[in-house]
Structure formats: structure tokens, C-alpha cells
Amino acid sequence: ILINNSKVSGIITQTSSIGNKISGAMIGIGLNVMTKPVIEKDRFTPKAACLRDFTDSPQCNIEFFLGELLNNLAENIKMLNKKDYPQLFQKYCSRSAVIGKIADIYSDPFTGSGEKIYSGKIIGIRKNLELIFENNSTPVRSGRLSLHK
């Protein structure tokens, strides 16, 4: 999640599969509420911040945000259980911070060389979460994303 081009939250995912079936998935959510982490700036995280940097509201505390996060996750899980995939996908796309932005895609330095593999304007997201770039017929399904300023 970006606020004024500063990263205040992130998600990391990993899946494992057996054959063509996903056998497990792990999702981690990080949210900087009261303090910003000390990180080394790079092309993927040019600036870090915390929510407290943007508000003096007394609701800006971990307990409030954890409650809101759990409520929103529960709503999304209900949509999943009802197989309301189109509404969940539309919600995801409407909140995307990348659609309409110019970005570079790099190979994952943990599985490759970390070199730039594509650059351009992101014009959409497919239902399988591949990124669609303007003037590129091949959707991007993996790599690390770096947004241009």
C-alpha cells in the first residue's frame, strides 16, 4: 500500500504445489502503523513511511487497524465462500496502485539475475492477476515491480 509514493504496507505470498495442484499457500501482511522501518532504499521500495506520518487521529493505533484489517478480510472471505469472484476481482482492480502507472519488471533476484525484463505502462490486470502492459501482447505473471515516479 502506497500513500504519497511511500510504502506503508506490503504483502508477501508463497505457494507450494504438487503436480498441477496448489498444496499450500502462505500470506504475510506487514503494516507500518506507528513507526516507519529503517530500510535501505532500492528500486522496489524508494521510500518507507508509517500511517502516523499522515494523520494525528487517535484512531491511528495498532488495535484499530488490526480490527479493521480482520473485518475486511472476513468480508473478502465471505465473497470467496459465496464464489463471488467477479466482485472480489473488481474490488481488487479498483484499488490497484499500479494500473495506469509506468513500471519496470525485474526478474526475481532470488531465482534469477535481478535484471530488467520489461518496462511500460500497466493498463490492466487479468483474472489470474497477470499484469497487462500497453503495447505488449504477453502478460507479465512474475517478477518484481518498480514504479516510476
Short mmCIF file of N, CA and C in Angstrom, two decimals:
data_model
loop_
_atom_site.label_atom_id
_atom_site.label_comp_id
_atom_site.label_asym_id
_atom_site.label_seq_id
_atom_site.Cartn_x
_atom_site.Cartn_y
_atom_site.Cartn_z
N ILE A 1 0.86 -1.17 0.00
CA ILE A 1 0.00 0.00 0.00
C ILE A 1 0.90 1.23 0.00
N LEU A 2 0.60 2.14 -0.91
CA LEU A 2 1.37 3.36 -1.03
C LEU A 2 0.51 4.57 -0.64
N ILE A 3 1.11 5.48 0.09
CA ILE A 3 0.50 6.78 0.38
C ILE A 3 1.54 7.81 -0.03
N ASN A 4 1.16 8.71 -0.93
CA ASN A 4 2.10 9.73 -1.42
C ASN A 4 3.43 9.10 -1.85
N ASN A 5 3.35 8.01 -2.58
CA ASN A 5 4.53 7.28 -3.08
C ASN A 5 5.43 6.72 -1.99
N SER A 6 4.90 6.60 -0.77
CA SER A 6 5.64 5.98 0.32
C SER A 6 4.96 4.67 0.69
N LYS A 7 5.76 3.63 0.86
CA LYS A 7 5.22 2.31 1.18
C LYS A 7 4.93 2.22 2.67
N VAL A 8 3.65 1.98 3.01
CA VAL A 8 3.26 1.83 4.41
C VAL A 8 2.83 0.40 4.73
N SER A 9 2.70 -0.41 3.70
CA SER A 9 2.25 -1.78 3.93
C SER A 9 2.68 -2.65 2.76
N GLY A 10 2.78 -3.93 3.03
CA GLY A 10 3.12 -4.86 1.97
C GLY A 10 2.60 -6.24 2.26
N ILE A 11 2.55 -7.04 1.23
CA ILE A 11 2.09 -8.42 1.33
C ILE A 11 3.13 -9.30 0.67
N ILE A 12 3.41 -10.41 1.30
CA ILE A 12 4.30 -11.39 0.69
C ILE A 12 3.55 -12.71 0.65
N THR A 13 3.67 -13.40 -0.46
CA THR A 13 2.96 -14.67 -0.63
C THR A 13 3.92 -15.74 -1.12
N GLN A 14 3.58 -16.95 -0.80
CA GLN A 14 4.32 -18.09 -1.32
C GLN A 14 3.37 -19.26 -1.43
N THR A 15 3.48 -20.00 -2.51
CA THR A 15 2.66 -21.19 -2.68
C THR A 15 3.56 -22.38 -2.95
N SER A 16 3.03 -23.55 -2.63
CA SER A 16 3.71 -24.78 -2.99
C SER A 16 2.70 -25.65 -3.73
N SER A 17 3.22 -26.47 -4.62
CA SER A 17 2.32 -27.29 -5.42
C SER A 17 2.85 -28.71 -5.53
N ILE A 18 1.91 -29.59 -5.78
CA ILE A 18 2.22 -30.98 -6.10
C ILE A 18 1.57 -31.22 -7.45
N GLY A 19 2.40 -31.44 -8.46
CA GLY A 19 1.88 -31.55 -9.82
C GLY A 19 1.26 -30.24 -10.24
N ASN A 20 0.02 -30.28 -10.71
CA ASN A 20 -0.69 -29.08 -11.15
C ASN A 20 -1.60 -28.50 -10.08
N LYS A 21 -1.53 -29.01 -8.85
CA LYS A 21 -2.44 -28.54 -7.79
C LYS A 21 -1.66 -27.82 -6.70
N ILE A 22 -2.23 -26.71 -6.25
CA ILE A 22 -1.63 -25.97 -5.14
C ILE A 22 -1.89 -26.77 -3.87
N SER A 23 -0.83 -27.08 -3.15
CA SER A 23 -0.95 -27.86 -1.92
C SER A 23 -0.89 -26.99 -0.67
N GLY A 24 -0.43 -25.77 -0.81
CA GLY A 24 -0.37 -24.88 0.34
C GLY A 24 -0.11 -23.46 -0.09
N ALA A 25 -0.51 -22.55 0.76
CA ALA A 25 -0.28 -21.13 0.50
C ALA A 25 -0.02 -20.42 1.81
N MET A 26 0.85 -19.42 1.76
CA MET A 26 1.16 -18.62 2.92
C MET A 26 1.07 -17.15 2.52
N ILE A 27 0.46 -16.36 3.36
CA ILE A 27 0.32 -14.93 3.10
C ILE A 27 0.79 -14.18 4.34
N GLY A 28 1.68 -13.23 4.14
CA GLY A 28 2.13 -12.38 5.24
C GLY A 28 1.76 -10.94 4.94
N ILE A 29 1.28 -10.23 5.97
CA ILE A 29 0.87 -8.83 5.81
C ILE A 29 1.69 -7.99 6.78
N GLY A 30 2.34 -6.96 6.25
CA GLY A 30 3.09 -6.03 7.09
C GLY A 30 2.45 -4.66 6.98
N LEU A 31 2.22 -4.01 8.11
CA LEU A 31 1.61 -2.68 8.13
C LEU A 31 2.36 -1.80 9.12
N ASN A 32 2.92 -0.72 8.61
CA ASN A 32 3.65 0.24 9.45
C ASN A 32 2.65 1.24 10.03
N VAL A 33 2.29 1.07 11.27
CA VAL A 33 1.28 1.94 11.88
C VAL A 33 1.92 3.12 12.60
N MET A 34 2.72 2.84 13.60
CA MET A 34 3.24 3.91 14.46
C MET A 34 4.66 4.36 14.11
N THR A 35 5.45 3.46 13.57
CA THR A 35 6.84 3.81 13.23
C THR A 35 7.18 3.29 11.84
N LYS A 36 8.04 4.02 11.17
CA LYS A 36 8.48 3.55 9.85
C LYS A 36 9.75 2.74 10.04
N PRO A 37 9.87 1.69 9.24
CA PRO A 37 11.07 0.87 9.38
C PRO A 37 12.29 1.57 8.80
N VAL A 38 13.44 1.24 9.33
CA VAL A 38 14.68 1.73 8.77
C VAL A 38 15.07 0.71 7.71
N ILE A 39 14.97 1.12 6.47
CA ILE A 39 15.29 0.21 5.37
C ILE A 39 16.25 0.89 4.41
N GLU A 40 16.97 0.07 3.71
CA GLU A 40 17.83 0.59 2.66
C GLU A 40 16.97 0.82 1.42
N LYS A 41 16.97 2.04 0.92
CA LYS A 41 16.18 2.36 -0.26
C LYS A 41 16.72 1.58 -1.45
N ASP A 42 15.77 1.11 -2.28
CA ASP A 42 16.15 0.48 -3.54
C ASP A 42 15.06 0.76 -4.55
N ARG A 43 15.18 0.21 -5.74
CA ARG A 43 14.21 0.50 -6.80
C ARG A 43 12.82 -0.03 -6.47
N PHE A 44 12.70 -0.99 -5.56
CA PHE A 44 11.41 -1.58 -5.23
C PHE A 44 10.73 -0.86 -4.06
N THR A 45 11.51 -0.28 -3.19
CA THR A 45 10.98 0.47 -2.05
C THR A 45 11.77 1.77 -1.94
N PRO A 46 11.39 2.77 -2.75
CA PRO A 46 12.16 4.01 -2.73
C PRO A 46 11.99 4.81 -1.45
N LYS A 47 10.85 4.64 -0.77
CA LYS A 47 10.60 5.42 0.44
C LYS A 47 9.62 4.65 1.32
N ALA A 48 9.94 4.54 2.60
CA ALA A 48 9.04 3.88 3.55
C ALA A 48 8.45 4.93 4.46
N ALA A 49 7.26 4.64 4.97
CA ALA A 49 6.59 5.55 5.90
C ALA A 49 5.71 4.72 6.81
N CYS A 50 5.07 5.39 7.76
CA CYS A 50 4.08 4.73 8.60
C CYS A 50 2.80 5.58 8.56
N LEU A 51 1.71 4.97 8.94
CA LEU A 51 0.43 5.67 8.90
C LEU A 51 0.44 6.92 9.77
N ARG A 52 1.14 6.88 10.90
CA ARG A 52 1.23 8.03 11.80
C ARG A 52 1.82 9.25 11.09
N ASP A 53 2.63 9.03 10.05
CA ASP A 53 3.20 10.15 9.29
C ASP A 53 2.13 10.98 8.58
N PHE A 54 0.93 10.40 8.38
CA PHE A 54 -0.09 11.05 7.57
C PHE A 54 -1.32 11.48 8.35
N THR A 55 -1.36 11.20 9.65
CA THR A 55 -2.53 11.58 10.44
C THR A 55 -2.18 11.74 11.91
N ASP A 56 -2.94 12.59 12.59
CA ASP A 56 -2.83 12.73 14.04
C ASP A 56 -4.05 12.11 14.73
N SER A 57 -4.87 11.40 13.97
CA SER A 57 -6.09 10.81 14.52
C SER A 57 -5.78 9.86 15.67
N PRO A 58 -6.59 9.93 16.73
CA PRO A 58 -6.39 8.98 17.83
C PRO A 58 -6.69 7.53 17.41
N GLN A 59 -7.37 7.36 16.26
CA GLN A 59 -7.63 6.01 15.77
C GLN A 59 -6.41 5.40 15.09
N CYS A 60 -5.37 6.16 14.95
CA CYS A 60 -4.16 5.64 14.32
C CYS A 60 -3.37 4.86 15.37
N ASN A 61 -3.82 3.61 15.59
CA ASN A 61 -3.14 2.71 16.51
C ASN A 61 -3.28 1.28 16.02
N ILE A 62 -2.45 0.43 16.54
CA ILE A 62 -2.41 -0.95 16.06
C ILE A 62 -3.73 -1.67 16.30
N GLU A 63 -4.34 -1.46 17.45
CA GLU A 63 -5.59 -2.15 17.77
C GLU A 63 -6.70 -1.81 16.77
N PHE A 64 -6.82 -0.53 16.44
CA PHE A 64 -7.85 -0.10 15.49
C PHE A 64 -7.61 -0.73 14.12
N PHE A 65 -6.38 -0.62 13.62
CA PHE A 65 -6.09 -1.13 12.28
C PHE A 65 -6.17 -2.65 12.19
N LEU A 66 -5.78 -3.34 13.26
CA LEU A 66 -5.91 -4.80 13.26
C LEU A 66 -7.38 -5.19 13.19
N GLY A 67 -8.23 -4.49 13.94
CA GLY A 67 -9.67 -4.75 13.87
C GLY A 67 -10.24 -4.51 12.49
N GLU A 68 -9.86 -3.39 11.86
CA GLU A 68 -10.33 -3.08 10.51
C GLU A 68 -9.83 -4.10 9.50
N LEU A 69 -8.56 -4.49 9.63
CA LEU A 69 -7.99 -5.48 8.72
C LEU A 69 -8.74 -6.80 8.82
N LEU A 70 -8.98 -7.26 10.05
CA LEU A 70 -9.70 -8.53 10.23
C LEU A 70 -11.13 -8.45 9.72
N ASN A 71 -11.81 -7.32 9.92
CA ASN A 71 -13.17 -7.15 9.38
C ASN A 71 -13.17 -7.21 7.86
N ASN A 72 -12.22 -6.54 7.24
CA ASN A 72 -12.14 -6.55 5.77
C ASN A 72 -11.78 -7.93 5.24
N LEU A 73 -10.88 -8.62 5.91
CA LEU A 73 -10.55 -9.98 5.50
C LEU A 73 -11.77 -10.88 5.61
N ALA A 74 -12.55 -10.71 6.66
CA ALA A 74 -13.77 -11.52 6.84
C ALA A 74 -14.76 -11.26 5.70
N GLU A 75 -14.92 -10.00 5.29
CA GLU A 75 -15.79 -9.67 4.15
C GLU A 75 -15.32 -10.35 2.88
N ASN A 76 -14.01 -10.30 2.64
CA ASN A 76 -13.46 -10.92 1.43
C ASN A 76 -13.59 -12.44 1.47
N ILE A 77 -13.42 -13.02 2.62
CA ILE A 77 -13.58 -14.48 2.76
C ILE A 77 -15.03 -14.87 2.49
N LYS A 78 -15.97 -14.05 2.92
CA LYS A 78 -17.39 -14.33 2.61
C LYS A 78 -17.61 -14.33 1.10
N MET A 79 -17.01 -13.36 0.39
CA MET A 79 -17.14 -13.33 -1.07
C MET A 79 -16.53 -14.59 -1.69
N LEU A 80 -15.39 -15.01 -1.17
CA LEU A 80 -14.76 -16.24 -1.67
C LEU A 80 -15.66 -17.45 -1.44
N ASN A 81 -16.20 -17.56 -0.23
CA ASN A 81 -17.06 -18.70 0.10
C ASN A 81 -18.33 -18.72 -0.74
N LYS A 82 -18.83 -17.53 -1.11
CA LYS A 82 -20.02 -17.46 -1.97
C LYS A 82 -19.65 -17.57 -3.45
N LYS A 83 -18.36 -17.75 -3.72
CA LYS A 83 -17.85 -17.83 -5.09
C LYS A 83 -18.17 -16.56 -5.89
N ASP A 84 -18.16 -15.42 -5.19
CA ASP A 84 -18.42 -14.13 -5.83
C ASP A 84 -17.09 -13.56 -6.34
N TYR A 85 -16.43 -14.35 -7.20
CA TYR A 85 -15.12 -13.96 -7.71
C TYR A 85 -15.14 -12.67 -8.52
N PRO A 86 -16.18 -12.43 -9.36
CA PRO A 86 -16.16 -11.18 -10.13
C PRO A 86 -16.15 -9.93 -9.24
N GLN A 87 -16.94 -9.93 -8.17
CA GLN A 87 -16.97 -8.76 -7.28
C GLN A 87 -15.65 -8.59 -6.55
N LEU A 88 -15.07 -9.69 -6.10
CA LEU A 88 -13.78 -9.62 -5.40
C LEU A 88 -12.69 -9.12 -6.35
N PHE A 89 -12.69 -9.59 -7.59
CA PHE A 89 -11.70 -9.16 -8.57
C PHE A 89 -11.88 -7.68 -8.90
N GLN A 90 -13.13 -7.23 -9.06
CA GLN A 90 -13.41 -5.82 -9.35
C GLN A 90 -12.92 -4.94 -8.19
N LYS A 91 -13.15 -5.39 -6.97
CA LYS A 91 -12.69 -4.66 -5.79
C LYS A 91 -11.16 -4.55 -5.80
N TYR A 92 -10.50 -5.65 -6.13
CA TYR A 92 -9.04 -5.68 -6.19
C TYR A 92 -8.53 -4.68 -7.24
N CYS A 93 -9.09 -4.74 -8.43
CA CYS A 93 -8.63 -3.86 -9.51
C CYS A 93 -8.91 -2.39 -9.22
N SER A 94 -10.06 -2.10 -8.61
CA SER A 94 -10.41 -0.71 -8.34
C SER A 94 -9.47 -0.07 -7.32
N ARG A 95 -8.80 -0.88 -6.52
CA ARG A 95 -7.89 -0.36 -5.50
C ARG A 95 -6.42 -0.50 -5.89
N SER A 96 -6.19 -0.93 -7.12
CA SER A 96 -4.82 -1.16 -7.56
C SER A 96 -4.03 0.14 -7.61
N ALA A 97 -2.80 0.08 -7.13
CA ALA A 97 -1.91 1.24 -7.18
C ALA A 97 -1.06 1.24 -8.43
N VAL A 98 -1.23 0.22 -9.30
CA VAL A 98 -0.33 0.12 -10.45
C VAL A 98 -1.01 0.38 -11.79
N ILE A 99 -2.32 0.20 -11.89
CA ILE A 99 -2.99 0.41 -13.17
C ILE A 99 -2.85 1.88 -13.58
N GLY A 100 -2.41 2.09 -14.81
CA GLY A 100 -2.20 3.44 -15.33
C GLY A 100 -0.81 3.98 -15.06
N LYS A 101 0.03 3.24 -14.34
CA LYS A 101 1.37 3.71 -14.00
C LYS A 101 2.41 3.09 -14.92
N ILE A 102 3.52 3.80 -15.06
CA ILE A 102 4.68 3.30 -15.78
C ILE A 102 5.52 2.51 -14.78
N ALA A 103 5.94 1.32 -15.18
CA ALA A 103 6.69 0.47 -14.27
C ALA A 103 7.72 -0.36 -15.01
N ASP A 104 8.69 -0.84 -14.26
CA ASP A 104 9.67 -1.79 -14.76
C ASP A 104 9.43 -3.11 -14.04
N ILE A 105 9.65 -4.21 -14.74
CA ILE A 105 9.57 -5.54 -14.15
C ILE A 105 10.98 -6.13 -14.19
N TYR A 106 11.43 -6.62 -13.05
CA TYR A 106 12.74 -7.24 -12.93
C TYR A 106 12.56 -8.71 -12.58
N SER A 107 13.48 -9.54 -13.06
CA SER A 107 13.46 -10.93 -12.63
C SER A 107 13.76 -10.95 -11.13
N ASP A 108 13.24 -11.94 -10.45
CA ASP A 108 13.42 -12.06 -9.01
C ASP A 108 14.89 -12.39 -8.72
N PRO A 109 15.57 -11.54 -7.94
CA PRO A 109 17.00 -11.80 -7.69
C PRO A 109 17.24 -13.10 -6.92
N PHE A 110 16.19 -13.64 -6.28
CA PHE A 110 16.36 -14.90 -5.56
C PHE A 110 16.28 -16.10 -6.48
N THR A 111 15.65 -15.91 -7.66
CA THR A 111 15.52 -17.03 -8.60
C THR A 111 16.16 -16.73 -9.95
N GLY A 112 16.70 -15.54 -10.11
CA GLY A 112 17.31 -15.15 -11.38
C GLY A 112 18.38 -14.11 -11.15
N SER A 113 18.66 -13.34 -12.17
CA SER A 113 19.75 -12.37 -12.09
C SER A 113 19.32 -11.00 -11.56
N GLY A 114 18.03 -10.76 -11.44
CA GLY A 114 17.56 -9.47 -10.98
C GLY A 114 17.64 -8.38 -12.03
N GLU A 115 17.62 -8.77 -13.31
CA GLU A 115 17.73 -7.79 -14.38
C GLU A 115 16.35 -7.36 -14.88
N LYS A 116 16.32 -6.16 -15.49
CA LYS A 116 15.06 -5.64 -16.04
C LYS A 116 14.62 -6.52 -17.20
N ILE A 117 13.34 -6.95 -17.14
CA ILE A 117 12.83 -7.80 -18.22
C ILE A 117 11.72 -7.12 -19.02
N TYR A 118 11.12 -6.06 -18.48
CA TYR A 118 10.11 -5.33 -19.23
C TYR A 118 9.89 -3.97 -18.60
N SER A 119 9.48 -3.01 -19.43
CA SER A 119 9.18 -1.66 -18.96
C SER A 119 8.02 -1.12 -19.77
N GLY A 120 7.09 -0.42 -19.13
CA GLY A 120 5.98 0.18 -19.86
C GLY A 120 4.85 0.58 -18.95
N LYS A 121 3.71 0.93 -19.57
CA LYS A 121 2.53 1.38 -18.84
C LYS A 121 1.61 0.19 -18.58
N ILE A 122 1.22 0.03 -17.32
CA ILE A 122 0.31 -1.04 -16.94
C ILE A 122 -1.11 -0.57 -17.23
N ILE A 123 -1.83 -1.32 -18.05
CA ILE A 123 -3.18 -0.91 -18.44
C ILE A 123 -4.27 -1.81 -17.86
N GLY A 124 -3.89 -2.89 -17.20
CA GLY A 124 -4.91 -3.75 -16.62
C GLY A 124 -4.33 -4.94 -15.90
N ILE A 125 -5.24 -5.70 -15.31
CA ILE A 125 -4.89 -6.91 -14.59
C ILE A 125 -5.85 -8.01 -15.05
N ARG A 126 -5.31 -9.15 -15.39
CA ARG A 126 -6.14 -10.28 -15.78
C ARG A 126 -6.66 -10.99 -14.55
N LYS A 127 -7.67 -11.83 -14.76
CA LYS A 127 -8.28 -12.54 -13.64
C LYS A 127 -7.32 -13.46 -12.90
N ASN A 128 -6.27 -13.90 -13.57
CA ASN A 128 -5.25 -14.71 -12.89
C ASN A 128 -4.13 -13.84 -12.30
N LEU A 129 -4.37 -12.52 -12.25
CA LEU A 129 -3.51 -11.49 -11.66
C LEU A 129 -2.25 -11.19 -12.48
N GLU A 130 -2.20 -11.62 -13.73
CA GLU A 130 -1.13 -11.20 -14.62
C GLU A 130 -1.33 -9.71 -14.94
N LEU A 131 -0.22 -8.99 -15.09
CA LEU A 131 -0.29 -7.58 -15.45
C LEU A 131 -0.31 -7.45 -16.96
N ILE A 132 -1.15 -6.53 -17.45
CA ILE A 132 -1.24 -6.25 -18.88
C ILE A 132 -0.57 -4.91 -19.13
N PHE A 133 0.44 -4.93 -19.98
CA PHE A 133 1.16 -3.72 -20.33
C PHE A 133 0.73 -3.24 -21.70
N GLU A 134 0.68 -1.91 -21.85
CA GLU A 134 0.39 -1.30 -23.14
C GLU A 134 1.44 -1.75 -24.16
N ASN A 135 1.00 -2.04 -25.38
CA ASN A 135 1.90 -2.43 -26.47
C ASN A 135 2.69 -3.71 -26.20
N ASN A 136 2.14 -4.60 -25.37
CA ASN A 136 2.80 -5.89 -25.10
C ASN A 136 1.73 -6.96 -25.11
N SER A 137 1.82 -7.88 -26.04
CA SER A 137 0.80 -8.92 -26.15
C SER A 137 0.97 -10.03 -25.12
N THR A 138 2.14 -10.08 -24.47
CA THR A 138 2.39 -11.12 -23.47
C THR A 138 2.20 -10.56 -22.07
N PRO A 139 1.23 -11.06 -21.31
CA PRO A 139 1.05 -10.56 -19.95
C PRO A 139 2.22 -10.96 -19.05
N VAL A 140 2.45 -10.16 -18.01
CA VAL A 140 3.54 -10.42 -17.07
C VAL A 140 2.97 -11.16 -15.87
N ARG A 141 3.53 -12.33 -15.59
CA ARG A 141 2.99 -13.14 -14.50
C ARG A 141 3.96 -13.31 -13.34
N SER A 142 5.20 -12.86 -13.50
CA SER A 142 6.13 -12.98 -12.38
C SER A 142 7.20 -11.90 -12.50
N GLY A 143 7.86 -11.65 -11.40
CA GLY A 143 8.92 -10.65 -11.36
C GLY A 143 8.67 -9.63 -10.26
N ARG A 144 9.61 -8.75 -10.09
CA ARG A 144 9.50 -7.69 -9.10
C ARG A 144 9.19 -6.39 -9.80
N LEU A 145 8.26 -5.65 -9.27
CA LEU A 145 7.75 -4.44 -9.90
C LEU A 145 8.38 -3.21 -9.27
N SER A 146 8.78 -2.27 -10.11
CA SER A 146 9.29 -0.98 -9.67
C SER A 146 8.54 0.11 -10.39
N LEU A 147 7.78 0.92 -9.66
CA LEU A 147 7.02 2.01 -10.26
C LEU A 147 7.92 3.20 -10.55
N HIS A 148 7.68 3.86 -11.69
CA HIS A 148 8.39 5.11 -12.00
C HIS A 148 7.76 6.22 -11.17
N LYS A 149 8.52 7.26 -10.91
CA LYS A 149 8.00 8.40 -10.13
C LYS A 149 7.11 9.24 -10.98
#
